[in-house]
Amino acid sequence: MMYEQDDLREAKRQIESTLHKLRETVKTLEGKENPSRYKSQITLAKRRIKAFTIAVTLIEQQLENGKNG
């Protein structure tokens, strides 16, 4: 599926914003007095961080390919 360069840049920007919020959430939860109480939320946030990081990498690759193509 083909996407416009502007759409890809905006998607990347939105994902990066979400990544920032997720990383802050992990820091906050891990910094709590009893972080094991939040183990499932921390695990979910870390999995989402990994997934969104992959998405950003793929978007960056697509943007780079679009410049050369």
Short mmCIF file of C-alpha atoms in Angstrom, two decimals:
data_model
loop_
_atom_site.label_atom_id
_atom_site.label_comp_id
_atom_site.label_asym_id
_atom_site.label_seq_id
_atom_site.Cartn_x
_atom_site.Cartn_y
_atom_site.Cartn_z
CA MET A 1 0.00 0.00 0.00
CA MET A 2 1.32 3.43 -0.91
CA TYR A 3 1.22 6.37 1.47
CA GLU A 4 1.99 10.02 0.90
CA GLN A 5 5.25 11.29 2.41
CA ASP A 6 3.32 13.82 4.51
CA ASP A 7 1.08 11.08 5.90
CA LEU A 8 4.10 9.00 6.85
CA ARG A 9 5.79 11.96 8.55
CA GLU A 10 2.64 12.73 10.52
CA ALA A 11 2.21 9.08 11.52
CA LYS A 12 5.83 9.02 12.69
CA ARG A 13 5.30 12.22 14.69
CA GLN A 14 2.21 10.81 16.37
CA ILE A 15 3.89 7.50 17.19
CA GLU A 16 6.93 9.29 18.61
CA SER A 17 4.64 11.34 20.84
CA THR A 18 2.98 8.17 22.08
CA LEU A 19 6.39 6.58 22.63
CA HIS A 20 7.45 9.51 24.78
CA LYS A 21 4.32 9.17 26.90
CA LEU A 22 4.77 5.41 27.26
CA ARG A 23 8.40 5.81 28.35
CA GLU A 24 7.34 8.36 30.95
CA THR A 25 4.62 5.99 32.15
CA VAL A 26 7.15 3.19 32.58
CA LYS A 27 9.47 5.51 34.54
CA THR A 28 6.60 6.58 36.77
CA LEU A 29 5.34 3.07 37.42
CA GLU A 30 8.82 1.67 38.03
CA GLY A 31 9.50 4.55 40.41
CA LYS A 32 6.48 3.79 42.58
CA GLU A 33 6.96 2.42 46.08
CA ASN A 34 5.83 -1.06 45.07
CA PRO A 35 6.46 -1.39 41.31
CA SER A 36 5.66 -5.12 41.31
CA ARG A 37 2.06 -4.09 41.92
CA TYR A 38 2.11 -2.55 38.43
CA LYS A 39 3.94 -5.40 36.71
CA SER A 40 1.25 -6.04 34.08
CA GLN A 41 0.95 -2.34 33.18
CA ILE A 42 4.74 -2.03 32.93
CA THR A 43 4.97 -5.14 30.76
CA LEU A 44 2.20 -3.90 28.46
CA ALA A 45 3.81 -0.46 28.13
CA LYS A 46 7.20 -2.01 27.33
CA ARG A 47 5.64 -4.25 24.67
CA ARG A 48 3.93 -1.25 23.13
CA ILE A 49 7.21 0.68 23.17
CA LYS A 50 8.86 -2.15 21.26
CA ALA A 51 6.01 -2.34 18.73
CA PHE A 52 5.93 1.42 18.17
CA THR A 53 9.71 1.54 17.86
CA ILE A 54 9.48 -1.06 15.09
CA ALA A 55 6.74 0.98 13.41
CA VAL A 56 8.88 4.15 13.50
CA THR A 57 11.82 2.27 11.99
CA LEU A 58 9.64 0.95 9.16
CA ILE A 59 8.17 4.39 8.52
CA GLU A 60 11.68 5.89 8.40
CA GLN A 61 12.72 3.23 5.90
CA GLN A 62 9.68 3.96 3.76
CA LEU A 63 10.38 7.68 3.89
CA GLU A 64 13.98 7.07 2.85
CA ASN A 65 12.89 4.77 -0.01
CA GLY A 66 10.42 7.39 -1.16
CA LYS A 67 13.18 10.00 -1.42
CA ASN A 68 15.24 7.73 -3.63
CA GLY A 69 12.41 6.30 -5.70
#
